[in-house]
Tab-separated table of C-alpha atoms in Angstrom:
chain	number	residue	atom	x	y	z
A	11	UNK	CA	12.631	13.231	35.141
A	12	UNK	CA	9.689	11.249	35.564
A	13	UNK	CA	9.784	9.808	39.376
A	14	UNK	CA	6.921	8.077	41.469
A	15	UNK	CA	5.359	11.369	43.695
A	16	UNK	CA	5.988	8.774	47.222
A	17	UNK	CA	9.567	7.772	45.811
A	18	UNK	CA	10.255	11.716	44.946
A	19	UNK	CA	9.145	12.161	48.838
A	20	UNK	CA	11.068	9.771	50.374
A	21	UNK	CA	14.134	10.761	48.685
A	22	UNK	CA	13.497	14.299	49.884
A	23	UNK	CA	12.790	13.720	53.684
A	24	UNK	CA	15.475	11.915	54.216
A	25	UNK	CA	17.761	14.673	53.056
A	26	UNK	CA	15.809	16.889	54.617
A	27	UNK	CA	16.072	15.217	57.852
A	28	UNK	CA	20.049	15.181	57.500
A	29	UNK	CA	19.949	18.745	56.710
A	30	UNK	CA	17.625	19.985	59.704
A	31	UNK	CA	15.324	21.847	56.423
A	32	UNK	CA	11.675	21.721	57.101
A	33	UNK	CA	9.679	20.166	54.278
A	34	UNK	CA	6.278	20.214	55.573
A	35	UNK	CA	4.183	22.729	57.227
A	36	UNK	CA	0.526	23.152	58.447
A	37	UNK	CA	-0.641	26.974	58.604
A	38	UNK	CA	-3.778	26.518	61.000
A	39	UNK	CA	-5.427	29.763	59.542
A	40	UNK	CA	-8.165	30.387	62.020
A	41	UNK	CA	-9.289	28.520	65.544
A	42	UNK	CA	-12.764	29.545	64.216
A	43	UNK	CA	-15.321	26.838	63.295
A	44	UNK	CA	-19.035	27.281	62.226
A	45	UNK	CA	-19.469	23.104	63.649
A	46	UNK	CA	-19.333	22.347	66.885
A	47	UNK	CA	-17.712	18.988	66.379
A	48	UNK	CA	-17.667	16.702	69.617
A	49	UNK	CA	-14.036	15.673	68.973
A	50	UNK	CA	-12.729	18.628	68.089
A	51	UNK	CA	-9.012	19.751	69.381
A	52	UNK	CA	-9.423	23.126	68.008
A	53	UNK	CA	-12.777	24.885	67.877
A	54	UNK	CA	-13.803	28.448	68.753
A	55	UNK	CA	-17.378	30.041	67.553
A	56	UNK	CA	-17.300	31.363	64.660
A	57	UNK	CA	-18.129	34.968	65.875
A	58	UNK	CA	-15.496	34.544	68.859
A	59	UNK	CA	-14.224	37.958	68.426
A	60	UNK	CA	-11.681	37.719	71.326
A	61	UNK	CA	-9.828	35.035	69.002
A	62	UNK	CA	-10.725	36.965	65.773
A	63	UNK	CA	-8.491	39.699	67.064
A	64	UNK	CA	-5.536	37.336	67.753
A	65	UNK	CA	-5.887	35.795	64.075
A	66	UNK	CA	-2.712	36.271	62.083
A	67	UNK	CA	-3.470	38.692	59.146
A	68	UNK	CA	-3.093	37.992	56.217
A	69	UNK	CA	-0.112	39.879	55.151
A	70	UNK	CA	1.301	37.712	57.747
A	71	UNK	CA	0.242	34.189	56.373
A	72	UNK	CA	1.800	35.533	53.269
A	73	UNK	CA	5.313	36.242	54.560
A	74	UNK	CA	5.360	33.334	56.406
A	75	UNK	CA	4.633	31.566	53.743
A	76	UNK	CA	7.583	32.904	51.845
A	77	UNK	CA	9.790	32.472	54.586
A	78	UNK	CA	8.347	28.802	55.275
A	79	UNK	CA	9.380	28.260	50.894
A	80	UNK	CA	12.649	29.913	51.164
A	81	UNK	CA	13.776	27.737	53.858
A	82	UNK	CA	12.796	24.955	51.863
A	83	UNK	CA	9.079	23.867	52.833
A	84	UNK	CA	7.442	21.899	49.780
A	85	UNK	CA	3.940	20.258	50.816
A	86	UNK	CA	1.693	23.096	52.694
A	87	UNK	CA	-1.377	22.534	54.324
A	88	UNK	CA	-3.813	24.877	55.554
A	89	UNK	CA	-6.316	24.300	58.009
A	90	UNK	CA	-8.122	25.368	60.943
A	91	UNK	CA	-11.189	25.658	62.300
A	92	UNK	CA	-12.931	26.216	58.882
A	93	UNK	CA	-10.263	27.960	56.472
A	94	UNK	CA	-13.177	28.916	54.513
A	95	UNK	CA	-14.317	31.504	57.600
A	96	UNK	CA	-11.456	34.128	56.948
A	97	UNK	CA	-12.880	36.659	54.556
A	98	UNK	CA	-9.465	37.345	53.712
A	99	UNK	CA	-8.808	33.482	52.761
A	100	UNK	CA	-9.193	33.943	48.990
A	101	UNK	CA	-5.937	36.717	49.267
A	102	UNK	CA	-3.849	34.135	51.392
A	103	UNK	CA	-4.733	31.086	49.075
A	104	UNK	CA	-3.899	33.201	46.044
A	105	UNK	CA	-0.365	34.480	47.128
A	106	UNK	CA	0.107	31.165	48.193
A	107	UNK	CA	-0.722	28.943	45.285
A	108	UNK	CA	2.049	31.126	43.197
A	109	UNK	CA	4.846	30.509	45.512
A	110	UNK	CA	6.090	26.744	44.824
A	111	UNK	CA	4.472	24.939	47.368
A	112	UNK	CA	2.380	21.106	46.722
A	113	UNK	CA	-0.785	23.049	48.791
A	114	UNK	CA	-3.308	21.186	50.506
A	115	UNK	CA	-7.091	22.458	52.065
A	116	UNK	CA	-8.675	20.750	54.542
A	117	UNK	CA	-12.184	21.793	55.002
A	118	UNK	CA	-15.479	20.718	56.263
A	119	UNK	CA	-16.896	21.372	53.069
A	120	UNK	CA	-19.681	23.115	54.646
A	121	UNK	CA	-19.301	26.350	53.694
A	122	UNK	CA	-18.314	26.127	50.101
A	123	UNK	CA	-20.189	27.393	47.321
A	124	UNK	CA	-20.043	26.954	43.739
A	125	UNK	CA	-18.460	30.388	43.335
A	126	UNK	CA	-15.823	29.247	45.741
A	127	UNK	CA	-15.560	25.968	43.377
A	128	UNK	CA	-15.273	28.098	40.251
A	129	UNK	CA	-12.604	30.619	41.634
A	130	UNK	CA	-10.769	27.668	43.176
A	131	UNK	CA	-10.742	25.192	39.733
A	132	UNK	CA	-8.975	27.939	37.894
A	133	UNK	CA	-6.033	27.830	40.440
A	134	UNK	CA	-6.546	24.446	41.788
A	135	UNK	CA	-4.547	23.227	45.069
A	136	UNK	CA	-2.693	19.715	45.063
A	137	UNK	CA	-5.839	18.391	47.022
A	138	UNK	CA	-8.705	19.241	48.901
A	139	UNK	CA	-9.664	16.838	51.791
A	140	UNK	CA	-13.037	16.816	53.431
A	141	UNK	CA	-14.155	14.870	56.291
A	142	UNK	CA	-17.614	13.400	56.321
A	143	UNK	CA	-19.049	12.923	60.455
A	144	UNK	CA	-21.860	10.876	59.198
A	145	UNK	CA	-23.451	8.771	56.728
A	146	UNK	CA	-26.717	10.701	57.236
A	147	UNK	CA	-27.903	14.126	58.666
A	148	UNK	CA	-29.028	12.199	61.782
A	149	UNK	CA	-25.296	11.453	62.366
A	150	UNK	CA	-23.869	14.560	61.403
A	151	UNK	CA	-26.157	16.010	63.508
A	152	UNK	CA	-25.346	14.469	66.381
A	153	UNK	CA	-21.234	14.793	65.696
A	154	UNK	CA	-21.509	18.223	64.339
A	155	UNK	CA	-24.581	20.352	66.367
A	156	UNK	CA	-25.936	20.460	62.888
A	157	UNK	CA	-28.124	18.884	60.483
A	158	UNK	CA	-27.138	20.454	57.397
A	159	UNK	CA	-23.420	19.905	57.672
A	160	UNK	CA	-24.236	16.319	56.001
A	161	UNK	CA	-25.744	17.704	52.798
A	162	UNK	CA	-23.571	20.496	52.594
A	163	UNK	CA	-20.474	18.599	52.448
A	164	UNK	CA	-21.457	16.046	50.005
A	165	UNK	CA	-22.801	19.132	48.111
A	166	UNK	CA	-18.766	20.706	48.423
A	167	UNK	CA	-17.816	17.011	47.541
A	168	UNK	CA	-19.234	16.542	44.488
A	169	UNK	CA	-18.845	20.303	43.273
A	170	UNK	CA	-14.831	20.180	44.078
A	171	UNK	CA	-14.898	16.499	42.268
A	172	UNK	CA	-16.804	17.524	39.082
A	173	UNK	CA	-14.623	20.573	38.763
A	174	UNK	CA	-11.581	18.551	38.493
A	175	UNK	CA	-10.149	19.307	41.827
A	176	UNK	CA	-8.482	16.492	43.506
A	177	UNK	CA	-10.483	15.640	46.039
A	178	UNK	CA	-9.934	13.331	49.571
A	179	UNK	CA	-12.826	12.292	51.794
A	180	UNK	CA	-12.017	11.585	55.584
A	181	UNK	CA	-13.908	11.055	58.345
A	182	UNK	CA	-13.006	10.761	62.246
A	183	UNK	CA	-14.741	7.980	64.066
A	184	UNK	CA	-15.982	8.542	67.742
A	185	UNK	CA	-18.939	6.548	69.523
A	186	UNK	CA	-21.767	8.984	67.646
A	187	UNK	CA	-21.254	7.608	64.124
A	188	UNK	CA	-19.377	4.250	64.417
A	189	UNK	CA	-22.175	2.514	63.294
A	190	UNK	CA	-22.339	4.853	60.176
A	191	UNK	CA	-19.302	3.885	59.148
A	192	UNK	CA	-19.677	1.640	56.187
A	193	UNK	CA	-22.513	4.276	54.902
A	194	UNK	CA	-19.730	6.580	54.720
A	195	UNK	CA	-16.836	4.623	53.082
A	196	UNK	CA	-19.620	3.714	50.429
A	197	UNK	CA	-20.052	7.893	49.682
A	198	UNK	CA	-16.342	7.354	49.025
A	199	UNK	CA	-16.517	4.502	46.883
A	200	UNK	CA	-19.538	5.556	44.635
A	201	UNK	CA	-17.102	8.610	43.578
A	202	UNK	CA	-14.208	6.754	43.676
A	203	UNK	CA	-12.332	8.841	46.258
A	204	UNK	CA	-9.332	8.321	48.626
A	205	UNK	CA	-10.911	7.593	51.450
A	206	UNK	CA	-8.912	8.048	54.765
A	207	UNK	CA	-9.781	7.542	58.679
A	208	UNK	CA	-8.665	9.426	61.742
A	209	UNK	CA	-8.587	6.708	63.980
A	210	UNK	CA	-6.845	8.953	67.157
A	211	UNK	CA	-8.639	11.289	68.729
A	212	UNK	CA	-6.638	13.311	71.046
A	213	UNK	CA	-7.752	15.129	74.536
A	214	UNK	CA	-8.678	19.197	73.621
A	215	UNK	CA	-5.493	21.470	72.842
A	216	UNK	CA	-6.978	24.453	73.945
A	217	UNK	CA	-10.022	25.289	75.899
A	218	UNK	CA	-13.459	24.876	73.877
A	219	UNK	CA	-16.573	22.794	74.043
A	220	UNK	CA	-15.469	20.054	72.913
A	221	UNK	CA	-15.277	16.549	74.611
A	222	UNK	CA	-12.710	14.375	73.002
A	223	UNK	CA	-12.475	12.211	75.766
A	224	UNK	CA	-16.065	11.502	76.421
A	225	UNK	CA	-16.366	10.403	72.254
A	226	UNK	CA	-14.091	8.739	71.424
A	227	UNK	CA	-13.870	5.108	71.131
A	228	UNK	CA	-12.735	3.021	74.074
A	229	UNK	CA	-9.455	0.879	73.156
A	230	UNK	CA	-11.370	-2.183	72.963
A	231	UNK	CA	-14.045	-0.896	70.416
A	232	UNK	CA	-11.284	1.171	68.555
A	233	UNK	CA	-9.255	-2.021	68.230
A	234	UNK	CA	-12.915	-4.088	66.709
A	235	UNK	CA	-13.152	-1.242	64.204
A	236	UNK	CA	-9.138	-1.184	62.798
A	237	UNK	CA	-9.598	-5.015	62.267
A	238	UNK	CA	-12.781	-3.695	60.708
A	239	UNK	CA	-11.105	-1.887	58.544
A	240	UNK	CA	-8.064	-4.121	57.873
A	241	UNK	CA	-11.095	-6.672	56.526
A	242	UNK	CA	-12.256	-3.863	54.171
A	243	UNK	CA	-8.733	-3.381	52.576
A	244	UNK	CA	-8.468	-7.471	52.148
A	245	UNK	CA	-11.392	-7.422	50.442
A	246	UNK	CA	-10.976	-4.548	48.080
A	247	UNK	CA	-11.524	-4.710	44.718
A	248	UNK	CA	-8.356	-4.112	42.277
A	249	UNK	CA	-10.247	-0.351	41.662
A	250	UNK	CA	-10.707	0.193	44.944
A	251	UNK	CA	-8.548	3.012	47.016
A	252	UNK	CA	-7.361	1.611	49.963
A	253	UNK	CA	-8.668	2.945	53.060
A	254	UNK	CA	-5.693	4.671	55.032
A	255	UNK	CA	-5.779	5.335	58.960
A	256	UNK	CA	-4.674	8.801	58.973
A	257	UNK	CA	-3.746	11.216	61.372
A	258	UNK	CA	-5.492	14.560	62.100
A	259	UNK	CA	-2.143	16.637	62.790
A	260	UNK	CA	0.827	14.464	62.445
A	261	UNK	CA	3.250	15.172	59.721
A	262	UNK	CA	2.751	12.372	57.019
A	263	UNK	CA	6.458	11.200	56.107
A	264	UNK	CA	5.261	8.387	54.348
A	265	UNK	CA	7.284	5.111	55.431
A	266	UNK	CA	10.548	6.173	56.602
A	267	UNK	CA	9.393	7.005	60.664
A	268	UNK	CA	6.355	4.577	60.616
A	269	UNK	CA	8.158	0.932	60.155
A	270	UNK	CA	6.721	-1.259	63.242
A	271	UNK	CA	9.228	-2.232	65.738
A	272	UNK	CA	11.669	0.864	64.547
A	273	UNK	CA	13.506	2.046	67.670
A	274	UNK	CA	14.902	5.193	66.891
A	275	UNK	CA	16.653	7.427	69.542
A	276	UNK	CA	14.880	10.428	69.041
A	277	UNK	CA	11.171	10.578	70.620
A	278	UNK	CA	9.524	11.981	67.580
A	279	UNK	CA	8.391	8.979	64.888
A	280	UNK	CA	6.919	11.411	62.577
A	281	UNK	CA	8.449	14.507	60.998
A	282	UNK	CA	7.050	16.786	63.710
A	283	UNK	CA	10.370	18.989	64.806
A	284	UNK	CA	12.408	17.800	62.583
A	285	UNK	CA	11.258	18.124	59.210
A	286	UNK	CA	7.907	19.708	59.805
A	287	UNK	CA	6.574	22.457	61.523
A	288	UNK	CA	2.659	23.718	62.510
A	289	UNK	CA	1.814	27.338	62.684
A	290	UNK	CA	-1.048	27.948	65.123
A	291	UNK	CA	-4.079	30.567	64.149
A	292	UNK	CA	-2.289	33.131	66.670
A	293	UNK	CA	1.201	32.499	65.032
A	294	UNK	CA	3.373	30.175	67.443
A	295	UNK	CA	5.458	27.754	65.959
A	296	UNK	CA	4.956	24.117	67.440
A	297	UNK	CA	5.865	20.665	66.070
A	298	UNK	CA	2.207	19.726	65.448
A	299	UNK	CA	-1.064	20.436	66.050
A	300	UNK	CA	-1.121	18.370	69.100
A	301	UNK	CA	0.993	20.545	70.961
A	302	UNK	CA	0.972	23.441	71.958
A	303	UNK	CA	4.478	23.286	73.292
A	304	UNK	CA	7.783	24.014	72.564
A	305	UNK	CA	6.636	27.098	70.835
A	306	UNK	CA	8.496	29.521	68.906
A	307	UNK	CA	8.179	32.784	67.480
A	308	UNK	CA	7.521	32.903	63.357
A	309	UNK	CA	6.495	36.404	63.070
A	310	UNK	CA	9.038	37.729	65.806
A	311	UNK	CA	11.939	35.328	64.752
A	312	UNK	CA	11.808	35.054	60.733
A	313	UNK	CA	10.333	31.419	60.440
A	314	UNK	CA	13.762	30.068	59.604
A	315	UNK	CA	15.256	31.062	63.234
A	316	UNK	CA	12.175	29.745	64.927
A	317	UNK	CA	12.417	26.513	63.143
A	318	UNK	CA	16.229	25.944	64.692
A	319	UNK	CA	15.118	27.210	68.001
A	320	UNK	CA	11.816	24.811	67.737
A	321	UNK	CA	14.703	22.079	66.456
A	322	UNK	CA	16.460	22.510	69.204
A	323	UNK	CA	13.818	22.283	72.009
A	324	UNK	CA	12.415	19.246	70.193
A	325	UNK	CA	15.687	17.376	70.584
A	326	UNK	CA	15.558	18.376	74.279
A	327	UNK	CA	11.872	16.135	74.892
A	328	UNK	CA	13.018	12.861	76.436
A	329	UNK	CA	11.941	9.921	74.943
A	330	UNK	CA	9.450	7.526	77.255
A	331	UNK	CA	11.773	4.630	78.430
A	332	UNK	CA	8.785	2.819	79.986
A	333	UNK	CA	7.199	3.121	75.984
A	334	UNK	CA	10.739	2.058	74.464
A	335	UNK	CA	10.953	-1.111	76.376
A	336	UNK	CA	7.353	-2.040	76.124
A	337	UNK	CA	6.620	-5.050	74.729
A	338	UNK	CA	3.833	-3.977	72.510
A	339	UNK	CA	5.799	-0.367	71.581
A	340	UNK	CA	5.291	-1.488	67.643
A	341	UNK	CA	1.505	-1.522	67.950
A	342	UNK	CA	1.454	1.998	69.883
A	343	UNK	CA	0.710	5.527	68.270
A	344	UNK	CA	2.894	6.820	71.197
A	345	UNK	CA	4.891	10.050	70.521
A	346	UNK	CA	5.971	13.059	72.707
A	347	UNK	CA	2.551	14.939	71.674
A	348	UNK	CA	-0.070	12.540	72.311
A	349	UNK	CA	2.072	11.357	75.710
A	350	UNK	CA	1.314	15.404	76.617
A	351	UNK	CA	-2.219	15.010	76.246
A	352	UNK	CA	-3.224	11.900	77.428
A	353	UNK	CA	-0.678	11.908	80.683
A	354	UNK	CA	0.624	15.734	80.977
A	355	UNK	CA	4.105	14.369	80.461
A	356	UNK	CA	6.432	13.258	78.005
A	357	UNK	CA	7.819	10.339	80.110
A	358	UNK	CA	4.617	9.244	81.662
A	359	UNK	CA	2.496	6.338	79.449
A	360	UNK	CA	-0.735	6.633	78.721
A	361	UNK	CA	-3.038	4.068	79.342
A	362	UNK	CA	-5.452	4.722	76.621
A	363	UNK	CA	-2.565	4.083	73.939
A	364	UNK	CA	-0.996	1.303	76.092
A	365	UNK	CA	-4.091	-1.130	76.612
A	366	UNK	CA	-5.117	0.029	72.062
A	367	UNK	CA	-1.379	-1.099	71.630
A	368	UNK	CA	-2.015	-4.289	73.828
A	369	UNK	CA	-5.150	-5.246	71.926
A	370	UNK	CA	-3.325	-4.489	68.372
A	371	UNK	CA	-0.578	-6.833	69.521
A	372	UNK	CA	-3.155	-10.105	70.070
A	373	UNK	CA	-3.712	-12.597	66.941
A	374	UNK	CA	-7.408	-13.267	66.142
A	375	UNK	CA	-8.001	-16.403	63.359
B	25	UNK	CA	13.368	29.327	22.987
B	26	UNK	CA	11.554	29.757	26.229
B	27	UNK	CA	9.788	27.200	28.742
B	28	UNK	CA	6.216	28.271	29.326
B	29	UNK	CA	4.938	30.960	32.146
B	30	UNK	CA	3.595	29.319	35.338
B	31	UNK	CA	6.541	26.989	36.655
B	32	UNK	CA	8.942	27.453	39.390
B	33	UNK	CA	12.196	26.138	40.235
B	34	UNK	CA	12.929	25.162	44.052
B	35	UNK	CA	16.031	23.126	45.057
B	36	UNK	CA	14.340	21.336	48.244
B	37	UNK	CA	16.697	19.374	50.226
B	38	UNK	CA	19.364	18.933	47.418
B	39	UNK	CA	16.468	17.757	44.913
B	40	UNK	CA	15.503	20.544	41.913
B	41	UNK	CA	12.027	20.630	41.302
B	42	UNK	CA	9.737	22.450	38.981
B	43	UNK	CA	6.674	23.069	40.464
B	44	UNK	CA	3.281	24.506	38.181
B	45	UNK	CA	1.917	27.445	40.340
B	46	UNK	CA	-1.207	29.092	39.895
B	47	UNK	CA	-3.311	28.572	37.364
B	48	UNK	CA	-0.763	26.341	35.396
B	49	UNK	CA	-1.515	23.499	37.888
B	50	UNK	CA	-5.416	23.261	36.011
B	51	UNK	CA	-3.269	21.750	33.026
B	52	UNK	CA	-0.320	20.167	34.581
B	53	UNK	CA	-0.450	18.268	38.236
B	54	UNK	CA	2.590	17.197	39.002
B	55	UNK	CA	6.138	17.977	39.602
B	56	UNK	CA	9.269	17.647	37.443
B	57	UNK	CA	12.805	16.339	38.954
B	58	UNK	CA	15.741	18.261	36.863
B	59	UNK	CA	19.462	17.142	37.464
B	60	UNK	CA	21.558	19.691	38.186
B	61	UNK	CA	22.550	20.437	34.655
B	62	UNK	CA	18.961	20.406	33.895
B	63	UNK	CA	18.283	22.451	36.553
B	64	UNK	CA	20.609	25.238	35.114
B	65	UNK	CA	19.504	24.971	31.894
B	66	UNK	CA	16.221	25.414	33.039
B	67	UNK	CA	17.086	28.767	34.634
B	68	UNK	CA	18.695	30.030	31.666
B	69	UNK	CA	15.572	28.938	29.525
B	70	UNK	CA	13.030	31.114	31.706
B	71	UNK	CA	14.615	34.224	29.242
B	72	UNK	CA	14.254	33.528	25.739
B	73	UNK	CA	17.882	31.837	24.357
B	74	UNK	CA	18.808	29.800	21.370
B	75	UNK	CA	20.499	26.729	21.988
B	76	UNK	CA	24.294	27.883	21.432
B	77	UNK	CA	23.720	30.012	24.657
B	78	UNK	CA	22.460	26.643	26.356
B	79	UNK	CA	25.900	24.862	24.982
B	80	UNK	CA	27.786	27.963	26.526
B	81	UNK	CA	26.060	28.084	30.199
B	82	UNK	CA	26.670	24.041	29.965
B	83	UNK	CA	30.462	24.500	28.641
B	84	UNK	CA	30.662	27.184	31.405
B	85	UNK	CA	29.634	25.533	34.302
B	86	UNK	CA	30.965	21.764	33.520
B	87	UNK	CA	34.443	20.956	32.177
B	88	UNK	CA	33.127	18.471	29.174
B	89	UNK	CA	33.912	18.838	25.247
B	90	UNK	CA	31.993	20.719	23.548
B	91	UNK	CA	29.819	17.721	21.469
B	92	UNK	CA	29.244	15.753	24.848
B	93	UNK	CA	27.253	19.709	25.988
B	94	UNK	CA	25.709	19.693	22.062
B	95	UNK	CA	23.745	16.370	23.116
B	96	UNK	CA	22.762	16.636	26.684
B	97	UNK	CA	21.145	20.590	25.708
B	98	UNK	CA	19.978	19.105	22.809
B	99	UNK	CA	18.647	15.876	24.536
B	100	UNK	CA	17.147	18.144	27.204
B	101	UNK	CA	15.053	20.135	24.947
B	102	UNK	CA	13.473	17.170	23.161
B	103	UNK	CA	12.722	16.195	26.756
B	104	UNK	CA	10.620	19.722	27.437
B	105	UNK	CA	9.258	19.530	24.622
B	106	UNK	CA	8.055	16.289	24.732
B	107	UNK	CA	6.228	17.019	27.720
B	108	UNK	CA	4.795	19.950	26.032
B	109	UNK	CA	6.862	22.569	28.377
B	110	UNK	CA	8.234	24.790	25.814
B	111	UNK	CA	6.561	28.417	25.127
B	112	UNK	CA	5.098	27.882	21.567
């Protein structure tokens, strides 16, 4: 009766991935973001009423969400933009958190209020994860195109933490607030949060503002900073969380698709088509946020026949035979969705992951 | 005999769960794993029953003497309500 949540997990994937069932899904509830984040994949303004009007409702979310449950998702996140945007977000979160699923927000904290706090601790989720783009307002500033996003979210931080809601801090490192970064994994430790690092940032999905490209680290000073970071988790203390490079969109399947050196047939090392799913703010189904295809149909379909069409197209995406035979393939973050991005093609390397992988791969004393 | 308001049960990818939902989660965070007996004992225990109608879904369902389905419902009720599960 009583098993480890990660053993409970594994057990349940890898049934889950011998049955074809999703497990996992991401509803991204809204492209709408009051930041304009530099590194952003997904950002509209928040007044953008073009995609306003092509928002899923939420009667929509809802039945989707049943559907997603009946055909067996557990762990559901919902994200965005800025979930907390939708007026109607407080309806979809409330049908939601009585149908069975391990829920998840992920938030930039910035809007929250300690109403929101108080309606949300009486109907908790599983977590709430907030990244931090800045140890100061300077930073946030500069990664955000605000000043008061930095005391805002420590503000939603500490509100969500002293009401008892389980609470993650994040943050995604680009150029802008590198140097801020041991500021910020200290805001984590003096409140003894999990503390976890998108290390990847991927080219836009969909038209915006945003420069991902022009950010983000180059391989050689994203490379310094995961050794960096490697040092930090050596030298933890016994009560410290261990700081996790995390992913902004892929499905987290704990160990089973992530061994090093595991050369699997299928071009998909994460969950994403074949035990997870991502629902986009104007309702296609896709295997993660990266991409925005295969798509399929939710609302059309019924989510469980656009999950074995979406199956189905996902086993079609050739694997990268130039990635499989690399040499430094188990120190690359390669995958059908990020080959998209970075090289318009499933089969093409990248050279952004390929010379990160090469400097991963070389022994420093 | 009734298990408390505010859990579901989901088979997910052959596993049965119960899951708190709603507000329940505020007093219990986690998740309970239920064999397959359990799991149908569970289900019957959402209605108020005594425990010779647990004993009869068991005896109905499994072919096992009756004292082997005696222990295991009344083994699995300590269990609940050891964990504080049971309506009071």
């Amino acid at each position: 009766m009583a098993l480890n949540l990660t053993k409970l997990m594994e057990g349940i994937y890898a049934q889950a991935r011998e049955n074809g069932s999703p497990v996992n899904a991401n509803f991204e509830l809204t492209s709408r973001c009051n930041l304009k984040c530099k590194m952003c994949y997904v950002c509209r303004p928040v007044n953008d009423q073009d995609a306003k009007s092509q928002e899923l409702t939420a009667k929509q979310w809802i039945q989707l969400a049943r559907e997603a449950r009946d055909a067996g998702v557990l762990t559901l996140t919902l994200t965005g933009g800025e979930v907390f945007l939708r007026q109607d977000f407080k309806e979809i979160y409330e049908a939601l958190a009585r149908m069975g699923f391990i829920l998840q927000i992920y938030t930039n904290g910035t809007i929250i209020t300690p109403d929101i706090v108080k309606w949300l601790s009486k109907i908790p989720p599983s977590r709430v994860s907030i990244t931090l783009y800045g140890g100061s307002a300077e930073t946030c500033a500069n990664v955000t195109g605000y000043a008061y996003a930095y005391d805002r979210m420590l503000r939603a931080v500490d509100l969500l933490n002293n009401a008892g809601i389980l609470t993650e801090m994040k943050t995604t490192v680009i150029r802008d607030n590198i140097a801020d970064f041991d500021s910020i994994y200290q805001l984590a430790q003096d409140r003894k949060l999990k503390f976890g690092i998108v290390n990847y940032v991927s080219p836009r999905r969909e038209g915006s503002f945003s420069d991902p490209e022009g950010c983000r680290l180059s391989p050689s000073e994203l490379d310094r900073f995961e050794r960096r970071v490697k040092q930090i988790n050596r030298e933890r203390r016994e009560n410290e969380e261990e700081v996790a490079l995390d992913d902004a969109v892929a499905h987290d399947e704990g160990p089973l698709y992530k061994q090093a050196g595991e050369h699997d047939a299928k071009a998909f090392r994460c969950a994403a088509g074949s035990t997870g799913f991502w629902i986009t703010w104007d309702g296609k189904m896709t295997p993660c946020g990266l991409m925005d295809k295969p798509a399929t149909d939710p609302v059309q379909q019924g989510v469980k026949a656009a999950w074995e069409t979406l199956k189905q197209h996902c086993r079609l995406i050739p694997t990268c035979e130039t990635c499989l035979q690399c040499e430094y393939y188990s120190y690359c973050d390669s995958c059908p969705g990020r080959l998209l991005t970075e090289s318009g093609c499933y089969t093409r390397p990248a050279p952004y992951l390929c010379e990160t992988a090469r400097l991963r791969s070389v022994k420093i004393d | 005999m009734k298990v408390k308001d505010g859990f579901m049960l989901r088979e997910v990818a052959g596993q049965w769960l119960v899951i708190p939902i709603g507000e329940r989660v505020v007093e219990f965070n986690g998740i309970i794993t239920l064999s397959e007996s359990g799991a149908l004992l569970w289900k019957a225990m959402e209605e108020d029953v005594d425990e010779e109608a647990l004993v009869k879904v068991i005896l109905g369902e499994y072919v096992i003497d009756e004292a082997t389905a005696r222990a295991d419902v009344a083994g699995f009720i300590t269990m609940i309500n050891e964990r504080d599960l049971l309506d009071a």
